[in-house]
């Protein structure tokens, strides 16, 4: 671990920073698995952060600890606090690593939000549709594409990865799935400043189907240009792009088109391999950030550049995924499905809530949903309803995101939620005060697993739908004796996020045609 990272982690521990994570797959669920799972997380090379904060609220999502019922005196633990502190010391850096990744992620999303607002004020972009084509199959009815997702847990990452075939001849590349982003991009040769990835870099010179988009092509206006902009001086000059995710995380290169090969399952049940030509993507020559050995990123956002938007002529206007329980055997995979899934649509427990549309300053990339109230143990909390609204400036609101691990609620909602969990649990389970990241944590030593009862979280939406989560989606077991709430806070001006940890063992449907989100409890390992 670098000196800078060590100092930063120490700062986080001393100041009790709220966590922002990666994939907590190995941190959750039945506590008998804790020892092997936590040791799989290793610290990553991190980006430089401008500051660490004290316990007062600020723009990194740190929350005040003043007048906090979760810190009140409790009865003496069955097992001494010092003993548990020693046993969980080895897990601290693992969880802090996850915290750093989520912190970066939220700064990324918020930075992209601010940049999007600025771009909207500068110019109105033209509506430009994708120009993809099916190579060798000009006419095909929408079908279904089923992809296997790989968890990044062995890389210390919270993201999910999809293997994609790119170019002619096609070559394999592992891309991070991201519903909070639109641009698809790969690290490309020549790579002038690139992060480490597993496998070879994409080389456009070896692909017969690669073609640069020129700077005077209408599609060039879909992408953010470098600052200051590069002047377009000739008809064959490439379209440069700069896609900034926040802090030092970014990708810069040439905007281009390429052939992506997909395995399409037709409505009749057959399976065929199709080459999708003219897929817009970024060929990145300068790339920085925490991308966990991936070759690049596959955007699933609502904008026209995303993988899902560009493939609508193939699979229609919907996609879904089902993330397996983080205690599942590593041989069990999560699934990503493009196209209509009849089994899902016919599920008796499938519920829908509408996406929030038409907000002038909201970001078109994100999937906003409108919360009405939060339930803990089945009872609605007294949280001002305006907490969940998108402001006239575009701040606030709630998004569902595959790239953020834990769930984050804006203040004052987070403090109210946290205190209600502490209130419900502290009489039976002593509060553990010395874990520097998650809060509150509870000492459950000496209690049989079947006798441990954790409150459940529910989210009620304005259209009347309620999303109830099992306790294992809201708590993380750090050891056999210590369980912590896996929900954190963000400032009032920041949006709330429902992360992928909260979504485990739910089949999540993104129906963009009807502008709605579907969800149903599912044993994802069986899909």
Coordinates of C-alpha atoms in Angstrom, one line a residue:
X1 CA 0.0 0.0 0.0
X2 CA 1.4 3.4 -0.9
X3 CA 2.3 6.0 1.7
X4 CA -0.3 8.3 0.4
X5 CA -3.0 5.7 0.7
X6 CA -1.9 4.7 4.2
X7 CA -2.1 8.3 5.3
X8 CA -5.5 8.6 3.7
X9 CA -6.9 5.5 5.3
X10 CA -5.6 6.6 8.7
X11 CA -7.3 9.9 8.1
X12 CA -10.6 8.1 7.3
X13 CA -10.3 6.1 10.5
X14 CA -9.5 9.0 12.7
X15 CA -12.3 11.1 11.3
X16 CA -14.9 8.3 11.1
X17 CA -15.7 9.0 7.5
X18 CA -18.9 7.6 6.0
X19 CA -18.1 4.8 3.5
X20 CA -18.4 4.8 -0.3
X21 CA -17.7 1.3 -1.6
X22 CA -17.3 -1.3 -4.3
X23 CA -18.8 -4.8 -4.4
X24 CA -19.6 -5.9 -0.9
X25 CA -20.6 -9.3 -2.2
X26 CA -18.2 -11.1 0.2
X27 CA -19.1 -8.9 3.1
X28 CA -22.8 -9.8 3.4
X29 CA -25.2 -12.4 4.4
X30 CA -24.7 -15.4 6.7
X31 CA -21.9 -14.6 9.1
X32 CA -20.3 -18.0 9.0
X33 CA -18.7 -17.0 5.7
X34 CA -17.0 -13.9 7.0
X35 CA -13.4 -15.0 7.4
X36 CA -12.8 -16.2 3.8
X37 CA -14.7 -13.5 2.1
X38 CA -13.2 -10.4 3.6
X39 CA -9.7 -11.5 3.0
X40 CA -10.4 -11.5 -0.7
X41 CA -10.4 -7.7 -0.9
X42 CA -7.1 -6.0 -1.5
X43 CA -6.3 -2.4 -1.5
X44 CA -6.3 -0.8 -4.9
X45 CA -4.1 2.0 -6.3
X46 CA -6.3 5.0 -5.6
X47 CA -6.7 8.5 -7.0
X48 CA -5.7 11.5 -5.0
X49 CA -8.5 13.1 -2.9
X50 CA -8.5 16.7 -2.0
X51 CA -9.5 16.3 1.6
X52 CA -10.8 14.2 4.5
X53 CA -13.5 15.6 6.6
X54 CA -14.5 15.8 10.2
X55 CA -17.9 14.6 11.5
X56 CA -19.9 17.6 10.4
X57 CA -21.9 17.4 7.2
X58 CA -20.1 18.3 3.9
X59 CA -20.1 17.7 0.2
X60 CA -18.5 14.2 0.6
X61 CA -21.6 12.9 2.4
X62 CA -20.1 12.8 6.0
X63 CA -22.8 13.2 8.6
X64 CA -22.8 14.9 12.0
X65 CA -22.5 12.6 15.0
X66 CA -24.0 15.1 17.5
X67 CA -27.1 14.0 19.4
X68 CA -26.9 10.5 17.9
X69 CA -29.1 7.9 19.6
X70 CA -26.9 5.1 18.0
X71 CA -24.1 6.3 20.3
X72 CA -26.1 6.1 23.5
X73 CA -25.0 4.0 26.4
X74 CA -25.9 0.3 26.1
X75 CA -25.6 -2.7 28.3
X76 CA -22.2 -4.5 28.5
X77 CA -21.5 -6.8 25.5
X78 CA -21.5 -10.5 25.8
X79 CA -18.1 -10.4 24.3
X80 CA -15.9 -7.4 25.3
X81 CA -15.6 -4.5 22.9
X82 CA -11.8 -4.7 22.9
X83 CA -12.0 -8.4 21.9
X84 CA -14.3 -7.7 18.9
X85 CA -12.1 -4.7 18.0
X86 CA -9.1 -7.0 17.7
X87 CA -11.0 -9.5 15.7
X88 CA -12.3 -6.9 13.2
X89 CA -9.1 -5.0 12.9
X90 CA -8.1 -7.0 9.8
X91 CA -11.4 -6.2 8.1
X92 CA -11.1 -2.4 8.6
X93 CA -8.8 -1.8 5.6
X94 CA -10.9 -4.1 3.4
X95 CA -14.1 -2.1 4.2
X96 CA -12.2 1.2 3.9
X97 CA -11.0 0.1 0.4
X98 CA -14.7 -0.3 -0.5
X99 CA -15.4 3.0 1.0
X100 CA -12.9 4.8 -1.1
X101 CA -14.4 3.2 -4.3
X102 CA -17.9 4.3 -3.4
X103 CA -16.7 7.8 -2.4
X104 CA -15.0 8.1 -5.8
X105 CA -18.2 6.7 -7.5
X106 CA -20.5 9.3 -5.9
X107 CA -18.1 12.1 -6.6
X108 CA -18.1 10.8 -10.2
X109 CA -21.9 10.8 -10.5
X110 CA -22.2 14.2 -8.9
X111 CA -19.4 15.7 -11.1
X112 CA -21.1 14.3 -14.2
X113 CA -24.4 15.8 -13.0
X114 CA -22.8 19.2 -12.7
X115 CA -21.1 18.9 -16.0
X116 CA -24.4 17.9 -17.7
X117 CA -26.1 21.0 -16.3
X118 CA -23.4 23.2 -17.7
X119 CA -23.6 21.6 -21.1
X120 CA -27.4 22.1 -21.1
X121 CA -27.0 25.7 -20.5
X122 CA -24.3 26.1 -23.2
X123 CA -26.2 24.5 -26.1
X124 CA -29.2 22.3 -27.0
X125 CA -28.0 19.1 -28.6
X126 CA -29.7 17.7 -31.7
X127 CA -31.6 14.4 -31.5
X128 CA -29.4 12.0 -33.2
X129 CA -30.2 8.3 -33.3
X130 CA -27.8 5.4 -33.5
X131 CA -26.8 4.1 -37.0
X132 CA -26.0 0.5 -36.0
X133 CA -26.5 -2.2 -38.5
X134 CA -26.7 -6.0 -38.4
X135 CA -23.8 -7.3 -40.5
X136 CA -25.2 -10.2 -42.6
X137 CA -28.7 -9.9 -41.1
X138 CA -30.4 -6.7 -42.2
X139 CA -33.8 -7.6 -40.9
X140 CA -34.4 -9.3 -37.6
X141 CA -37.1 -9.1 -35.0
X142 CA -36.3 -8.0 -31.5
X143 CA -34.9 -11.0 -29.6
X144 CA -33.2 -11.6 -26.3
X145 CA -29.5 -11.3 -25.4
X146 CA -28.4 -13.1 -22.2
X147 CA -25.0 -12.2 -20.8
X148 CA -23.2 -13.6 -17.8
X149 CA -21.8 -11.1 -15.4
X150 CA -18.7 -11.6 -13.4
X151 CA -18.4 -10.0 -9.9
X152 CA -15.3 -7.9 -9.3
X153 CA -15.0 -9.2 -5.7
X154 CA -11.7 -11.0 -6.4
X155 CA -10.3 -7.7 -7.6
X156 CA -11.5 -5.8 -4.6
X157 CA -14.1 -4.1 -6.7
X158 CA -17.9 -3.5 -6.4
X159 CA -18.6 -3.4 -10.1
X160 CA -19.8 -6.2 -12.4
X161 CA -18.0 -7.1 -15.6
X162 CA -19.3 -8.3 -18.9
X163 CA -17.2 -10.1 -21.6
X164 CA -17.7 -8.4 -24.9
X165 CA -16.4 -9.3 -28.4
X166 CA -15.2 -6.3 -30.3
X167 CA -13.7 -5.8 -33.8
X168 CA -13.1 -7.9 -36.9
X169 CA -11.8 -10.5 -36.2
X170 CA -13.6 -10.3 -32.8
X171 CA -11.5 -10.2 -29.6
X172 CA -12.6 -10.6 -26.0
X173 CA -12.6 -7.6 -23.7
X174 CA -13.9 -7.3 -20.1
X175 CA -16.0 -4.2 -19.5
X176 CA -17.5 -2.7 -16.4
X177 CA -21.3 -2.5 -16.4
X178 CA -22.6 1.0 -15.5
X179 CA -26.2 2.2 -15.5
X180 CA -24.9 5.6 -14.4
X181 CA -23.0 6.2 -17.6
X182 CA -23.7 6.3 -21.3
X183 CA -20.4 6.1 -23.2
X184 CA -19.0 2.7 -24.1
X185 CA -15.2 2.9 -24.3
X186 CA -12.0 0.8 -24.5
X187 CA -8.4 1.5 -23.7
X188 CA -6.8 1.7 -27.2
X189 CA -3.4 1.5 -28.7
X190 CA -1.4 3.7 -28.8
X191 CA -2.0 4.1 -25.1
X192 CA -0.2 7.2 -24.0
X193 CA -1.4 7.2 -20.4
X194 CA -3.5 4.1 -19.4
X195 CA -4.2 2.1 -16.2
X196 CA -3.4 -1.5 -15.8
X197 CA -5.9 -4.0 -17.4
X198 CA -6.1 -7.7 -17.5
X199 CA -5.4 -8.8 -21.1
X200 CA -4.3 -7.0 -24.2
X201 CA -5.2 -3.4 -25.2
X202 CA -7.6 -3.0 -28.1
X203 CA -5.7 -2.2 -31.2
X204 CA -7.8 -0.4 -33.9
X205 CA -5.1 -1.2 -36.6
X206 CA -5.8 -4.9 -36.3
X207 CA -9.6 -4.5 -36.8
X208 CA -11.0 -4.3 -40.3
X209 CA -14.3 -2.8 -39.0
X210 CA -12.9 0.1 -37.0
X211 CA -13.7 3.6 -38.3
X212 CA -13.2 7.0 -36.8
X213 CA -16.1 9.4 -36.6
X214 CA -15.0 12.6 -38.2
X215 CA -15.2 16.0 -36.4
X216 CA -17.9 17.3 -38.8
X217 CA -20.1 14.2 -38.5
X218 CA -23.4 15.1 -36.6
X219 CA -22.7 12.2 -34.2
X220 CA -19.6 14.1 -32.9
X221 CA -22.0 16.5 -31.2
X222 CA -23.2 13.7 -28.9
X223 CA -19.9 13.5 -27.1
X224 CA -18.1 15.9 -24.7
X225 CA -15.2 17.5 -26.4
X226 CA -11.9 18.3 -24.7
X227 CA -11.5 21.7 -23.1
X228 CA -10.5 23.9 -24.8
X229 CA -12.2 22.4 -27.9
X230 CA -10.2 21.1 -30.8
X231 CA -10.9 23.0 -34.0
X232 CA -12.3 20.9 -36.9
X233 CA -10.0 21.8 -39.8
X234 CA -10.5 19.0 -42.3
X235 CA -13.1 16.5 -43.5
X236 CA -11.1 13.4 -42.4
X237 CA -10.1 14.8 -38.9
X238 CA -11.2 12.5 -36.1
X239 CA -13.8 13.5 -33.4
X240 CA -11.9 13.9 -30.1
X241 CA -13.8 13.2 -26.9
X242 CA -13.2 13.9 -23.2
X243 CA -15.4 12.0 -20.7
X244 CA -14.8 13.1 -17.1
X245 CA -16.1 11.0 -14.2
X246 CA -14.9 13.1 -11.3
X247 CA -11.6 13.8 -9.5
X248 CA -8.9 12.4 -11.8
X249 CA -11.0 9.7 -13.3
X250 CA -11.5 10.2 -17.0
X251 CA -11.0 8.9 -20.5
X252 CA -9.8 10.8 -23.6
X253 CA -9.4 9.7 -27.2
X254 CA -11.1 9.4 -30.5
X255 CA -14.9 8.8 -31.0
X256 CA -15.4 6.0 -33.4
X257 CA -17.6 3.1 -34.6
X258 CA -16.8 -0.6 -34.4
X259 CA -18.5 -4.0 -34.8
X260 CA -19.6 -5.6 -31.6
X261 CA -20.5 -9.3 -31.7
X262 CA -23.5 -10.4 -29.6
X263 CA -25.3 -13.7 -29.0
X264 CA -29.0 -13.1 -29.7
X265 CA -31.7 -15.5 -28.4
X266 CA -34.7 -15.1 -30.7
X267 CA -38.3 -15.1 -29.7
X268 CA -38.6 -18.6 -31.0
X269 CA -35.9 -19.8 -28.6
X270 CA -33.1 -20.1 -31.1
X271 CA -29.6 -18.7 -30.6
X272 CA -27.5 -16.9 -33.2
X273 CA -24.4 -14.8 -33.2
X274 CA -24.8 -11.4 -34.8
X275 CA -22.3 -8.8 -35.6
X276 CA -23.6 -5.3 -34.8
X277 CA -21.8 -2.8 -37.0
X278 CA -21.4 1.0 -36.4
X279 CA -21.6 0.8 -32.6
X280 CA -20.4 4.2 -31.3
X281 CA -17.7 3.9 -28.7
X282 CA -14.7 5.8 -27.3
X283 CA -11.2 4.7 -28.3
X284 CA -9.3 5.9 -25.2
X285 CA -5.7 6.8 -25.5
X286 CA -5.5 8.6 -22.1
X287 CA -7.4 6.9 -19.3
X288 CA -7.2 7.3 -15.5
X289 CA -9.1 6.0 -12.6
X290 CA -10.2 3.0 -10.5
X291 CA -11.3 0.5 -13.2
X292 CA -10.1 -2.7 -11.5
X293 CA -8.3 -4.3 -14.3
X294 CA -11.1 -3.9 -16.8
X295 CA -10.5 -3.0 -20.5
X296 CA -13.0 -0.2 -20.3
X297 CA -16.7 0.5 -19.6
X298 CA -20.1 -0.5 -21.0
X299 CA -22.7 2.2 -20.4
X300 CA -26.3 1.3 -19.7
X301 CA -27.6 4.8 -19.0
X302 CA -30.6 6.4 -20.6
X303 CA -28.7 8.6 -23.1
X304 CA -28.3 7.8 -26.8
X305 CA -24.7 6.6 -26.6
X306 CA -25.2 3.8 -24.1
X307 CA -25.0 0.1 -25.2
X308 CA -28.6 -0.5 -24.3
X309 CA -29.9 2.6 -26.2
X310 CA -27.9 1.7 -29.3
X311 CA -29.1 -1.9 -29.3
X312 CA -32.8 -1.1 -29.1
X313 CA -33.4 -2.1 -32.8
X314 CA -32.2 -5.6 -31.8
X315 CA -33.9 -6.3 -28.4
X316 CA -36.5 -3.5 -28.0
X317 CA -36.6 -1.0 -25.2
X318 CA -35.9 -3.1 -22.1
X319 CA -33.1 -4.8 -20.2
X320 CA -32.9 -6.5 -16.9
X321 CA -30.4 -8.0 -14.5
X322 CA -30.4 -10.3 -11.5
X323 CA -27.5 -10.1 -9.1
X324 CA -26.8 -13.3 -7.1
X325 CA -26.5 -13.4 -3.3
X326 CA -23.0 -12.4 -2.3
X327 CA -22.7 -15.6 -0.4
X328 CA -23.4 -17.7 -3.4
X329 CA -20.7 -20.1 -4.7
X330 CA -18.3 -18.3 -7.0
X331 CA -19.4 -20.7 -9.8
X332 CA -22.9 -19.1 -9.8
X333 CA -23.1 -16.0 -12.0
X334 CA -25.4 -13.0 -12.2
X335 CA -27.2 -12.4 -15.5
X336 CA -27.9 -9.4 -17.7
X337 CA -30.8 -9.8 -20.2
X338 CA -31.5 -7.5 -23.1
X339 CA -35.0 -7.8 -24.5
X340 CA -38.4 -8.9 -23.3
X341 CA -38.2 -11.6 -20.7
X342 CA -41.7 -13.2 -20.6
X343 CA -40.9 -15.2 -17.5
X344 CA -40.2 -12.0 -15.6
X345 CA -43.2 -10.1 -17.0
X346 CA -45.4 -13.0 -16.0
X347 CA -44.0 -13.1 -12.4
X348 CA -46.8 -12.7 -9.9
X349 CA -44.7 -10.6 -7.6
X350 CA -43.4 -8.2 -10.2
X351 CA -44.0 -4.6 -9.2
X352 CA -43.4 -1.3 -11.1
X353 CA -42.6 2.3 -10.3
X354 CA -42.3 5.0 -12.8
X355 CA -39.0 6.7 -13.8
X356 CA -39.0 10.5 -13.1
X357 CA -39.1 12.3 -16.4
X358 CA -39.3 15.8 -17.8
X359 CA -37.3 17.5 -15.0
X360 CA -35.5 20.4 -16.7
X361 CA -32.2 20.1 -14.9
X362 CA -32.0 16.4 -14.2
X363 CA -29.4 14.3 -16.0
X364 CA -30.7 12.2 -18.9
X365 CA -28.2 9.5 -18.2
X366 CA -29.6 8.6 -14.7
X367 CA -32.6 6.4 -13.8
X368 CA -34.5 8.6 -11.3
X369 CA -37.3 7.2 -9.2
X370 CA -39.5 9.1 -6.8
X371 CA -39.5 8.0 -3.2
X372 CA -42.4 9.0 -0.9
X373 CA -41.3 7.4 2.4
X374 CA -38.9 4.9 4.0
X375 CA -40.2 2.1 6.2
X376 CA -38.1 0.4 9.0
X377 CA -39.7 -2.7 10.5
X378 CA -42.8 -2.0 8.4
X379 CA -43.4 1.5 9.8
X380 CA -43.0 4.7 7.8
X381 CA -40.5 7.2 9.2
X382 CA -41.2 10.8 9.7
X383 CA -39.0 12.2 6.9
X384 CA -40.0 15.4 5.1
X385 CA -41.4 14.4 1.7
X386 CA -39.5 17.2 0.0
X387 CA -36.2 15.4 0.9
X388 CA -36.8 13.1 -2.0
X389 CA -37.7 15.7 -4.7
X390 CA -35.5 17.0 -7.5
X391 CA -34.9 20.7 -6.9
X392 CA -35.4 23.5 -9.5
X393 CA -31.6 23.4 -9.9
X394 CA -31.6 19.6 -10.6
X395 CA -30.2 18.7 -7.2
X396 CA -31.5 15.8 -5.1
X397 CA -33.8 13.0 -6.2
X398 CA -33.0 9.3 -6.1
X399 CA -31.3 7.1 -8.7
X400 CA -30.9 3.4 -9.0
X401 CA -27.4 2.5 -9.9
X402 CA -25.5 -0.8 -10.7
X403 CA -22.1 0.7 -10.2
X404 CA -22.5 1.9 -6.6
X405 CA -22.5 -0.9 -4.0
X406 CA -24.2 0.3 -0.8
X407 CA -27.3 2.5 -0.7
X408 CA -27.0 6.2 0.2
X409 CA -29.8 8.5 1.5
X410 CA -29.6 12.2 1.6
X411 CA -29.8 14.1 4.9
X412 CA -31.9 14.4 6.9
X413 CA -33.3 11.1 5.8
X414 CA -30.1 9.1 6.5
X415 CA -29.8 10.3 10.1
X416 CA -33.5 9.4 10.8
X417 CA -33.1 6.0 9.2
X418 CA -29.9 5.2 11.0
X419 CA -31.3 6.2 14.4
X420 CA -34.5 4.2 13.9
X421 CA -32.4 1.0 13.2
X422 CA -30.3 1.8 16.3
X423 CA -33.4 2.4 18.4
X424 CA -35.0 -0.9 17.3
X425 CA -31.9 -3.0 17.9
X426 CA -29.9 -1.5 20.8
X427 CA -32.1 -3.1 23.6
X428 CA -31.2 -6.6 22.4
X429 CA -27.8 -6.1 20.8
X430 CA -25.1 -3.8 22.3
X431 CA -23.8 -1.1 20.0
X432 CA -20.2 -1.5 18.9
X433 CA -18.7 1.9 18.8
X434 CA -15.1 1.3 17.5
X435 CA -15.6 0.3 13.9
X436 CA -14.5 3.4 11.9
X437 CA -16.5 3.0 8.7
X438 CA -20.0 1.6 9.0
X439 CA -22.4 2.9 11.6
X440 CA -24.2 1.7 13.6
X441 CA -22.7 -1.8 14.3
X442 CA -24.0 -4.3 16.8
X443 CA -22.4 -7.0 19.0
X444 CA -24.4 -10.2 18.5
X445 CA -21.9 -12.6 20.2
X446 CA -23.4 -15.4 22.2
X447 CA -26.7 -15.3 20.3
X448 CA -27.7 -18.2 18.1
X449 CA -28.1 -17.2 14.5
X450 CA -31.8 -18.2 14.4
X451 CA -32.4 -15.9 17.3
X452 CA -30.9 -12.8 15.7
X453 CA -33.7 -10.6 14.3
X454 CA -32.7 -7.7 12.2
X455 CA -35.3 -5.0 11.1
X456 CA -36.2 -4.9 7.4
X457 CA -36.1 -1.8 5.2
X458 CA -38.8 -0.8 2.8
X459 CA -39.1 2.0 0.2
X460 CA -42.6 3.4 -0.7
X461 CA -42.9 5.2 -4.0
X462 CA -45.3 8.0 -4.8
X463 CA -47.3 5.8 -7.2
X464 CA -48.1 3.4 -4.3
X465 CA -45.6 0.7 -5.0
X466 CA -43.5 -0.6 -2.0
X467 CA -40.1 -2.3 -2.4
X468 CA -39.5 -4.4 0.7
X469 CA -35.9 -5.7 1.2
X470 CA -34.8 -8.7 3.3
X471 CA -32.5 -7.9 6.2
X472 CA -29.5 -9.4 4.4
X473 CA -29.7 -6.6 1.8
X474 CA -29.4 -3.9 4.4
X475 CA -26.8 -5.4 6.8
X476 CA -23.2 -6.5 6.5
X477 CA -21.6 -9.2 8.7
X478 CA -18.1 -8.2 9.5
X479 CA -17.4 -11.2 11.7
X480 CA -19.4 -13.9 13.4
X481 CA -20.0 -11.4 16.3
X482 CA -20.4 -8.1 14.5
X483 CA -23.1 -6.9 12.1
X484 CA -23.4 -3.4 10.7
X485 CA -26.0 -1.3 8.8
X486 CA -25.0 -1.2 5.1
X487 CA -26.7 2.2 4.5
X488 CA -24.9 5.5 4.4
X489 CA -25.5 9.2 4.1
X490 CA -25.0 12.0 1.5
X491 CA -25.5 15.7 1.8
X492 CA -29.0 17.2 1.3
X493 CA -27.9 18.7 -2.1
X494 CA -26.8 15.3 -3.4
X495 CA -29.1 12.6 -4.9
X496 CA -29.9 9.4 -3.0
X497 CA -28.7 6.1 -4.5
X498 CA -30.1 2.6 -4.4
X499 CA -26.9 0.5 -4.9
X500 CA -26.3 -3.0 -6.1
X501 CA -25.9 -4.5 -2.6
X502 CA -29.6 -3.5 -1.9
X503 CA -30.6 -5.1 -5.2
X504 CA -29.2 -8.6 -4.7
X505 CA -31.6 -11.4 -5.4
X506 CA -34.1 -9.1 -7.1
X507 CA -34.7 -9.3 -10.8
X508 CA -34.5 -5.6 -11.9
X509 CA -36.2 -4.5 -15.1
X510 CA -35.5 -1.2 -16.9
X511 CA -38.4 -0.6 -19.3
X512 CA -37.5 2.6 -21.1
X513 CA -40.4 2.4 -23.5
X514 CA -42.9 2.6 -20.7
X515 CA -40.5 4.6 -18.5
X516 CA -40.7 2.3 -15.5
X517 CA -38.6 0.2 -13.2
X518 CA -39.7 -3.3 -12.4
X519 CA -38.5 -5.5 -9.5
X520 CA -39.4 -8.8 -8.0
X521 CA -37.6 -11.1 -5.4
X522 CA -35.9 -13.9 -7.3
X523 CA -33.3 -16.5 -6.5
X524 CA -30.9 -15.2 -9.1
X525 CA -28.7 -18.3 -9.1
X526 CA -31.6 -20.2 -10.7
X527 CA -31.8 -17.9 -13.8

